[in-house]
mmCIF file of N, CA and C in Angstrom:
data_model
loop_
_atom_site.group_PDB
_atom_site.id
_atom_site.type_symbol
_atom_site.label_atom_id
_atom_site.label_comp_id
_atom_site.label_asym_id
_atom_site.label_seq_id
_atom_site.Cartn_x
_atom_site.Cartn_y
_atom_site.Cartn_z
ATOM 1 N N UNK F 22 -27.257 -52.564 36.293
ATOM 2 C CA UNK F 22 -28.514 -52.253 35.660
ATOM 3 C C UNK F 22 -28.578 -53.032 34.343
ATOM 4 N N UNK F 23 -29.676 -53.711 34.145
ATOM 5 C CA UNK F 23 -29.796 -54.603 32.986
ATOM 6 C C UNK F 23 -30.478 -53.957 31.783
ATOM 7 N N UNK F 24 -31.150 -52.831 31.972
ATOM 8 C CA UNK F 24 -31.822 -52.123 30.875
ATOM 9 C C UNK F 24 -32.727 -53.029 30.055
ATOM 10 N N UNK F 25 -33.409 -53.933 30.744
ATOM 11 C CA UNK F 25 -34.373 -54.804 30.077
ATOM 12 C C UNK F 25 -33.766 -55.994 29.370
ATOM 13 N N UNK F 26 -32.471 -56.213 29.478
ATOM 14 C CA UNK F 26 -31.821 -57.343 28.812
ATOM 15 C C UNK F 26 -32.017 -58.625 29.613
ATOM 16 N N UNK F 27 -32.273 -59.687 28.902
ATOM 17 C CA UNK F 27 -32.363 -61.017 29.505
ATOM 18 C C UNK F 27 -30.948 -61.583 29.597
ATOM 19 N N UNK F 28 -30.737 -62.650 30.384
ATOM 20 C CA UNK F 28 -29.397 -63.239 30.467
ATOM 21 C C UNK F 28 -28.865 -63.581 29.070
ATOM 22 N N UNK F 29 -27.628 -63.166 28.804
ATOM 23 C CA UNK F 29 -26.996 -63.416 27.517
ATOM 24 C C UNK F 29 -27.373 -62.437 26.417
ATOM 25 N N UNK F 30 -28.277 -61.507 26.708
ATOM 26 C CA UNK F 30 -28.703 -60.513 25.721
ATOM 27 C C UNK F 30 -27.952 -59.203 25.976
ATOM 28 N N UNK F 31 -27.574 -58.519 24.907
ATOM 29 C CA UNK F 31 -26.848 -57.261 25.014
ATOM 30 C C UNK F 31 -27.495 -56.209 24.137
ATOM 31 N N UNK F 32 -27.409 -54.961 24.580
ATOM 32 C CA UNK F 32 -27.902 -53.831 23.801
ATOM 33 C C UNK F 32 -26.803 -52.780 23.753
ATOM 34 N N UNK F 33 -26.854 -51.938 22.737
ATOM 35 C CA UNK F 33 -25.877 -50.879 22.572
ATOM 36 C C UNK F 33 -26.558 -49.534 22.767
ATOM 37 N N UNK F 34 -25.984 -48.689 23.608
ATOM 38 C CA UNK F 34 -26.475 -47.335 23.819
ATOM 39 C C UNK F 34 -25.369 -46.342 23.508
ATOM 40 N N UNK F 35 -25.509 -45.606 22.420
ATOM 41 C CA UNK F 35 -24.457 -44.699 21.948
ATOM 42 C C UNK F 35 -24.769 -43.277 22.404
ATOM 43 N N UNK F 36 -23.791 -42.640 23.069
ATOM 44 C CA UNK F 36 -23.964 -41.249 23.474
ATOM 45 C C UNK F 36 -22.851 -40.360 22.943
ATOM 46 N N UNK F 37 -21.827 -40.957 22.327
ATOM 47 C CA UNK F 37 -20.715 -40.220 21.746
ATOM 48 C C UNK F 37 -20.186 -40.964 20.535
ATOM 49 N N UNK F 38 -19.702 -40.226 19.558
ATOM 50 C CA UNK F 38 -19.071 -40.822 18.376
ATOM 51 C C UNK F 38 -17.733 -40.138 18.128
ATOM 52 N N UNK F 39 -16.700 -40.938 17.916
ATOM 53 C CA UNK F 39 -15.369 -40.426 17.651
ATOM 54 C C UNK F 39 -15.100 -40.447 16.151
ATOM 55 N N UNK F 40 -14.659 -39.326 15.630
ATOM 56 C CA UNK F 40 -14.281 -39.200 14.233
ATOM 57 C C UNK F 40 -12.775 -39.443 14.160
ATOM 58 N N UNK F 41 -12.380 -40.662 13.799
ATOM 59 C CA UNK F 41 -10.966 -41.027 13.806
ATOM 60 C C UNK F 41 -10.197 -40.400 12.639
ATOM 61 N N UNK F 42 -10.888 -39.978 11.596
ATOM 62 C CA UNK F 42 -10.220 -39.320 10.468
ATOM 63 C C UNK F 42 -9.762 -37.924 10.880
ATOM 64 N N UNK F 43 -10.655 -37.182 11.538
ATOM 65 C CA UNK F 43 -10.350 -35.805 11.958
ATOM 66 C C UNK F 43 -9.895 -35.710 13.409
ATOM 67 N N UNK F 44 -9.834 -36.847 14.089
ATOM 68 C CA UNK F 44 -9.337 -36.921 15.466
ATOM 69 C C UNK F 44 -10.095 -35.998 16.425
ATOM 70 N N UNK F 45 -11.426 -36.155 16.424
ATOM 71 C CA UNK F 45 -12.269 -35.321 17.296
ATOM 72 C C UNK F 45 -13.597 -36.020 17.543
ATOM 73 N N UNK F 46 -14.308 -35.572 18.573
ATOM 74 C CA UNK F 46 -15.656 -36.074 18.855
ATOM 75 C C UNK F 46 -16.628 -35.395 17.907
ATOM 76 N N UNK F 47 -17.642 -36.124 17.486
ATOM 77 C CA UNK F 47 -18.654 -35.526 16.606
ATOM 78 C C UNK F 47 -19.542 -34.577 17.394
ATOM 79 N N UNK F 48 -19.896 -33.493 16.739
ATOM 80 C CA UNK F 48 -20.866 -32.571 17.327
ATOM 81 C C UNK F 48 -22.229 -33.250 17.364
ATOM 82 N N UNK F 49 -23.066 -32.847 18.280
ATOM 83 C CA UNK F 49 -24.382 -33.456 18.458
ATOM 84 C C UNK F 49 -25.265 -33.316 17.213
ATOM 85 N N UNK F 50 -25.033 -32.295 16.405
ATOM 86 C CA UNK F 50 -25.838 -32.076 15.195
ATOM 87 C C UNK F 50 -25.206 -32.646 13.930
ATOM 88 N N UNK F 51 -24.099 -33.335 14.047
ATOM 89 C CA UNK F 51 -23.428 -33.892 12.874
ATOM 90 C C UNK F 51 -24.354 -34.908 12.197
ATOM 91 N N UNK F 52 -24.526 -34.823 10.869
ATOM 92 C CA UNK F 52 -25.437 -35.736 10.171
ATOM 93 C C UNK F 52 -25.044 -37.214 10.257
ATOM 94 N N UNK F 53 -23.789 -37.506 10.607
ATOM 95 C CA UNK F 53 -23.381 -38.909 10.729
ATOM 96 C C UNK F 53 -24.076 -39.623 11.885
ATOM 97 N N UNK F 54 -24.654 -38.856 12.812
ATOM 98 C CA UNK F 54 -25.448 -39.476 13.878
ATOM 99 C C UNK F 54 -26.632 -40.246 13.283
ATOM 100 N N UNK F 55 -27.095 -39.822 12.119
ATOM 101 C CA UNK F 55 -28.223 -40.496 11.470
ATOM 102 C C UNK F 55 -27.882 -41.919 11.047
ATOM 103 N N UNK F 56 -26.593 -42.254 11.007
ATOM 104 C CA UNK F 56 -26.180 -43.623 10.681
ATOM 105 C C UNK F 56 -26.380 -44.579 11.855
ATOM 106 N N UNK F 57 -26.600 -44.044 13.045
ATOM 107 C CA UNK F 57 -26.845 -44.867 14.244
ATOM 108 C C UNK F 57 -28.352 -45.029 14.387
ATOM 109 N N UNK F 58 -28.852 -46.280 14.443
ATOM 110 C CA UNK F 58 -30.300 -46.466 14.613
ATOM 111 C C UNK F 58 -30.814 -45.757 15.871
ATOM 112 N N UNK F 59 -31.986 -45.178 15.781
ATOM 113 C CA UNK F 59 -32.576 -44.423 16.885
ATOM 114 C C UNK F 59 -32.616 -45.252 18.164
ATOM 115 N N UNK F 60 -32.937 -46.541 18.055
ATOM 116 C CA UNK F 60 -33.038 -47.376 19.256
ATOM 117 C C UNK F 60 -31.694 -47.602 19.936
ATOM 118 N N UNK F 61 -30.594 -47.250 19.269
ATOM 119 C CA UNK F 61 -29.264 -47.385 19.869
ATOM 120 C C UNK F 61 -28.687 -46.061 20.360
ATOM 121 N N UNK F 62 -29.412 -44.974 20.165
ATOM 122 C CA UNK F 62 -28.945 -43.667 20.634
ATOM 123 C C UNK F 62 -29.496 -43.396 22.031
ATOM 124 N N UNK F 63 -28.627 -42.967 22.921
ATOM 125 C CA UNK F 63 -29.087 -42.554 24.245
ATOM 126 C C UNK F 63 -29.932 -41.296 24.048
ATOM 127 N N UNK F 64 -31.108 -41.223 24.681
ATOM 128 C CA UNK F 64 -32.009 -40.090 24.416
ATOM 129 C C UNK F 64 -31.469 -38.754 24.927
ATOM 130 N N UNK F 65 -31.777 -37.710 24.182
ATOM 131 C CA UNK F 65 -31.476 -36.343 24.582
ATOM 132 C C UNK F 65 -32.616 -35.875 25.478
ATOM 133 N N UNK F 66 -32.312 -35.529 26.728
ATOM 134 C CA UNK F 66 -33.345 -35.136 27.682
ATOM 135 C C UNK F 66 -33.653 -33.645 27.637
ATOM 136 N N UNK F 67 -32.654 -32.861 27.279
ATOM 137 C CA UNK F 67 -32.813 -31.399 27.284
ATOM 138 C C UNK F 67 -31.722 -30.789 26.430
ATOM 139 N N UNK F 68 -32.050 -29.707 25.762
ATOM 140 C CA UNK F 68 -31.051 -28.939 25.024
ATOM 141 C C UNK F 68 -31.344 -27.473 25.253
ATOM 142 N N UNK F 69 -30.362 -26.768 25.747
ATOM 143 C CA UNK F 69 -30.543 -25.353 26.032
ATOM 144 C C UNK F 69 -29.488 -24.869 26.987
ATOM 145 N N UNK F 70 -29.656 -23.651 27.490
ATOM 146 C CA UNK F 70 -28.649 -23.105 28.402
ATOM 147 C C UNK F 70 -28.576 -23.902 29.701
ATOM 148 N N UNK F 71 -27.401 -23.894 30.299
ATOM 149 C CA UNK F 71 -27.194 -24.616 31.553
ATOM 150 C C UNK F 71 -28.061 -24.037 32.654
ATOM 151 N N UNK F 72 -28.780 -24.916 33.336
ATOM 152 C CA UNK F 72 -29.637 -24.544 34.450
ATOM 153 C C UNK F 72 -29.429 -25.596 35.538
ATOM 154 N N UNK F 73 -28.722 -25.278 36.622
ATOM 155 C CA UNK F 73 -28.409 -26.283 37.630
ATOM 156 C C UNK F 73 -29.644 -26.957 38.238
ATOM 157 N N UNK F 74 -30.726 -26.217 38.417
ATOM 158 C CA UNK F 74 -31.948 -26.821 38.963
ATOM 159 C C UNK F 74 -32.535 -27.838 37.990
ATOM 160 N N UNK F 75 -32.514 -27.505 36.700
ATOM 161 C CA UNK F 75 -33.045 -28.427 35.708
ATOM 162 C C UNK F 75 -32.178 -29.682 35.623
ATOM 163 N N UNK F 76 -30.869 -29.510 35.679
ATOM 164 C CA UNK F 76 -29.962 -30.656 35.622
ATOM 165 C C UNK F 76 -30.217 -31.584 36.805
ATOM 166 N N UNK F 77 -30.371 -31.014 37.967
ATOM 167 C CA UNK F 77 -30.655 -31.813 39.168
ATOM 168 C C UNK F 77 -31.959 -32.595 38.999
ATOM 169 N N UNK F 78 -32.969 -31.961 38.446
ATOM 170 C CA UNK F 78 -34.256 -32.611 38.195
ATOM 171 C C UNK F 78 -34.123 -33.721 37.151
ATOM 172 N N UNK F 79 -33.372 -33.472 36.077
ATOM 173 C CA UNK F 79 -33.202 -34.464 35.016
ATOM 174 C C UNK F 79 -32.401 -35.682 35.460
ATOM 175 N N UNK F 80 -31.591 -35.537 36.490
ATOM 176 C CA UNK F 80 -30.767 -36.651 36.982
ATOM 177 C C UNK F 80 -31.585 -37.651 37.789
ATOM 178 N N UNK F 81 -32.803 -37.299 38.151
ATOM 179 C CA UNK F 81 -33.642 -38.142 39.012
ATOM 180 C C UNK F 81 -34.806 -38.758 38.242
ATOM 181 N N UNK F 82 -35.414 -39.763 38.873
ATOM 182 C CA UNK F 82 -36.637 -40.342 38.330
ATOM 183 C C UNK F 82 -36.419 -41.665 37.629
ATOM 184 N N UNK F 83 -37.432 -42.066 36.898
ATOM 185 C CA UNK F 83 -37.416 -43.330 36.164
ATOM 186 C C UNK F 83 -36.631 -43.160 34.868
ATOM 187 N N UNK F 84 -35.902 -44.185 34.484
ATOM 188 C CA UNK F 84 -35.168 -44.173 33.224
ATOM 189 C C UNK F 84 -36.138 -43.970 32.062
ATOM 190 N N UNK F 85 -35.688 -43.314 31.025
ATOM 191 C CA UNK F 85 -36.519 -43.135 29.833
ATOM 192 C C UNK F 85 -36.388 -44.313 28.872
ATOM 193 N N UNK F 86 -35.456 -45.249 29.155
ATOM 194 C CA UNK F 86 -35.233 -46.380 28.243
ATOM 195 C C UNK F 86 -35.344 -47.735 28.935
ATOM 196 N N UNK F 87 -35.702 -47.753 30.214
ATOM 197 C CA UNK F 87 -35.839 -49.017 30.950
ATOM 198 C C UNK F 87 -36.805 -48.820 32.106
ATOM 199 N N UNK F 88 -37.098 -49.889 32.810
ATOM 200 C CA UNK F 88 -38.099 -49.816 33.885
ATOM 201 C C UNK F 88 -37.478 -49.565 35.261
ATOM 202 N N UNK F 89 -36.211 -49.227 35.312
ATOM 203 C CA UNK F 89 -35.568 -48.963 36.603
ATOM 204 C C UNK F 89 -35.282 -47.470 36.769
ATOM 205 N N UNK F 90 -34.640 -47.132 37.863
ATOM 206 C CA UNK F 90 -34.322 -45.739 38.165
ATOM 207 C C UNK F 90 -33.276 -45.190 37.186
ATOM 208 N N UNK F 91 -33.339 -43.926 36.950
ATOM 209 C CA UNK F 91 -32.361 -43.259 36.074
ATOM 210 C C UNK F 91 -31.024 -43.150 36.805
ATOM 211 N N UNK F 92 -29.935 -43.370 36.070
ATOM 212 C CA UNK F 92 -28.598 -43.250 36.661
ATOM 213 C C UNK F 92 -28.210 -41.798 36.888
ATOM 214 N N UNK F 93 -28.652 -40.930 36.035
ATOM 215 C CA UNK F 93 -28.292 -39.523 36.091
ATOM 216 C C UNK F 93 -28.428 -38.922 34.714
ATOM 217 N N UNK F 94 -27.656 -37.877 34.444
ATOM 218 C CA UNK F 94 -27.667 -37.277 33.116
ATOM 219 C C UNK F 94 -26.280 -36.744 32.786
ATOM 220 N N UNK F 95 -25.998 -36.675 31.492
ATOM 221 C CA UNK F 95 -24.716 -36.185 30.998
ATOM 222 C C UNK F 95 -24.910 -34.770 30.480
ATOM 223 N N UNK F 96 -23.967 -33.902 30.818
ATOM 224 C CA UNK F 96 -23.977 -32.512 30.360
ATOM 225 C C UNK F 96 -22.859 -32.369 29.336
ATOM 226 N N UNK F 97 -23.224 -31.902 28.138
ATOM 227 C CA UNK F 97 -22.252 -31.700 27.065
ATOM 228 C C UNK F 97 -22.371 -30.271 26.561
ATOM 229 N N UNK F 98 -21.251 -29.726 26.108
ATOM 230 C CA UNK F 98 -21.290 -28.389 25.527
ATOM 231 C C UNK F 98 -21.583 -28.474 24.040
ATOM 232 N N UNK F 99 -22.252 -27.451 23.532
ATOM 233 C CA UNK F 99 -22.490 -27.319 22.098
ATOM 234 C C UNK F 99 -22.053 -25.905 21.735
ATOM 235 N N UNK F 100 -21.008 -25.757 20.942
ATOM 236 C CA UNK F 100 -20.218 -26.815 20.316
ATOM 237 C C UNK F 100 -19.301 -27.508 21.334
ATOM 238 N N UNK F 101 -18.803 -28.653 20.917
ATOM 239 C CA UNK F 101 -17.842 -29.424 21.708
ATOM 240 C C UNK F 101 -16.648 -28.539 22.053
ATOM 241 N N UNK F 102 -16.160 -28.636 23.305
ATOM 242 C CA UNK F 102 -14.987 -27.845 23.651
ATOM 243 C C UNK F 102 -14.130 -28.556 24.680
ATOM 244 N N UNK F 103 -12.908 -28.075 24.787
ATOM 245 C CA UNK F 103 -11.939 -28.618 25.724
ATOM 246 C C UNK F 103 -11.496 -27.499 26.655
ATOM 247 N N UNK F 104 -11.313 -27.845 27.915
ATOM 248 C CA UNK F 104 -10.871 -26.880 28.913
ATOM 249 C C UNK F 104 -9.391 -27.148 29.206
ATOM 250 N N UNK F 105 -8.571 -26.133 29.074
ATOM 251 C CA UNK F 105 -7.131 -26.257 29.310
ATOM 252 C C UNK F 105 -6.875 -26.878 30.680
ATOM 253 N N UNK F 106 -5.995 -27.851 30.713
ATOM 254 C CA UNK F 106 -5.574 -28.586 31.915
ATOM 255 C C UNK F 106 -6.662 -29.468 32.510
ATOM 256 N N UNK F 107 -7.796 -29.524 31.884
ATOM 257 C CA UNK F 107 -8.873 -30.377 32.396
ATOM 258 C C UNK F 107 -9.263 -31.413 31.362
ATOM 259 N N UNK F 108 -9.465 -30.979 30.147
ATOM 260 C CA UNK F 108 -9.862 -31.888 29.076
ATOM 261 C C UNK F 108 -11.230 -31.538 28.537
ATOM 262 N N UNK F 109 -11.873 -32.531 28.040
ATOM 263 C CA UNK F 109 -13.173 -32.364 27.393
ATOM 264 C C UNK F 109 -14.213 -31.844 28.378
ATOM 265 N N UNK F 110 -14.999 -30.879 27.943
ATOM 266 C CA UNK F 110 -16.044 -30.297 28.788
ATOM 267 C C UNK F 110 -17.301 -31.142 28.678
ATOM 268 N N UNK F 111 -17.323 -32.215 29.434
ATOM 269 C CA UNK F 111 -18.476 -33.116 29.485
ATOM 270 C C UNK F 111 -18.518 -33.695 30.891
ATOM 271 N N UNK F 112 -19.707 -33.695 31.493
ATOM 272 C CA UNK F 112 -19.831 -34.117 32.877
ATOM 273 C C UNK F 112 -21.065 -34.996 33.051
ATOM 274 N N UNK F 113 -21.030 -35.856 34.056
ATOM 275 C CA UNK F 113 -22.201 -36.664 34.392
ATOM 276 C C UNK F 113 -22.653 -36.293 35.789
ATOM 277 N N UNK F 114 -23.939 -36.012 35.911
ATOM 278 C CA UNK F 114 -24.550 -35.765 37.207
ATOM 279 C C UNK F 114 -25.266 -37.051 37.592
ATOM 280 N N UNK F 115 -24.822 -37.691 38.655
ATOM 281 C CA UNK F 115 -25.411 -38.945 39.108
ATOM 282 C C UNK F 115 -26.555 -38.613 40.057
ATOM 283 N N UNK F 116 -27.717 -39.213 39.806
ATOM 284 C CA UNK F 116 -28.895 -38.942 40.620
ATOM 285 C C UNK F 116 -28.768 -39.484 42.038
ATOM 286 N N UNK F 117 -29.321 -38.751 42.988
ATOM 287 C CA UNK F 117 -29.292 -39.194 44.393
ATOM 288 C C UNK F 117 -30.085 -40.483 44.560
ATOM 289 N N UNK F 118 -31.171 -40.632 43.817
ATOM 290 C CA UNK F 118 -31.957 -41.874 43.866
ATOM 291 C C UNK F 118 -31.146 -43.063 43.419
ATOM 292 N N UNK F 119 -30.319 -42.875 42.411
ATOM 293 C CA UNK F 119 -29.449 -43.947 41.921
ATOM 294 C C UNK F 119 -28.409 -44.310 42.987
ATOM 295 N N UNK F 120 -27.837 -43.306 43.620
ATOM 296 C CA UNK F 120 -26.830 -43.566 44.649
ATOM 297 C C UNK F 120 -27.424 -44.257 45.869
ATOM 298 N N UNK F 121 -28.702 -44.008 46.165
ATOM 299 C CA UNK F 121 -29.348 -44.574 47.348
ATOM 300 C C UNK F 121 -30.043 -45.902 47.085
ATOM 301 N N UNK F 122 -29.993 -46.410 45.847
ATOM 302 C CA UNK F 122 -30.718 -47.645 45.510
ATOM 303 C C UNK F 122 -30.124 -48.833 46.279
ATOM 304 N N UNK F 123 -30.933 -49.877 46.363
ATOM 305 C CA UNK F 123 -30.490 -51.117 47.054
ATOM 306 C C UNK F 123 -29.713 -51.997 46.127
#
């Protein structure tokens, strides 16, 4: 997926920031996110309680930042948390339309 980039052109899409001083991922509301230009932040599609039907719906359709199909959506916990023996509680739901593309 080219996300509107021409040959030799690159864009940055930030969806996570690592705080190397405190050795942790930044919370979604951390003010340091304001240091990242809006055009480089991956858009927040929804914030609220987990709803499997809504997640399935958000994983489909046209991308909000390009003219192609959406890849899916990322689910993150607020606050950030880790699950014992699993790791960070963050998941990506890949859209069926993306999986079926040519």
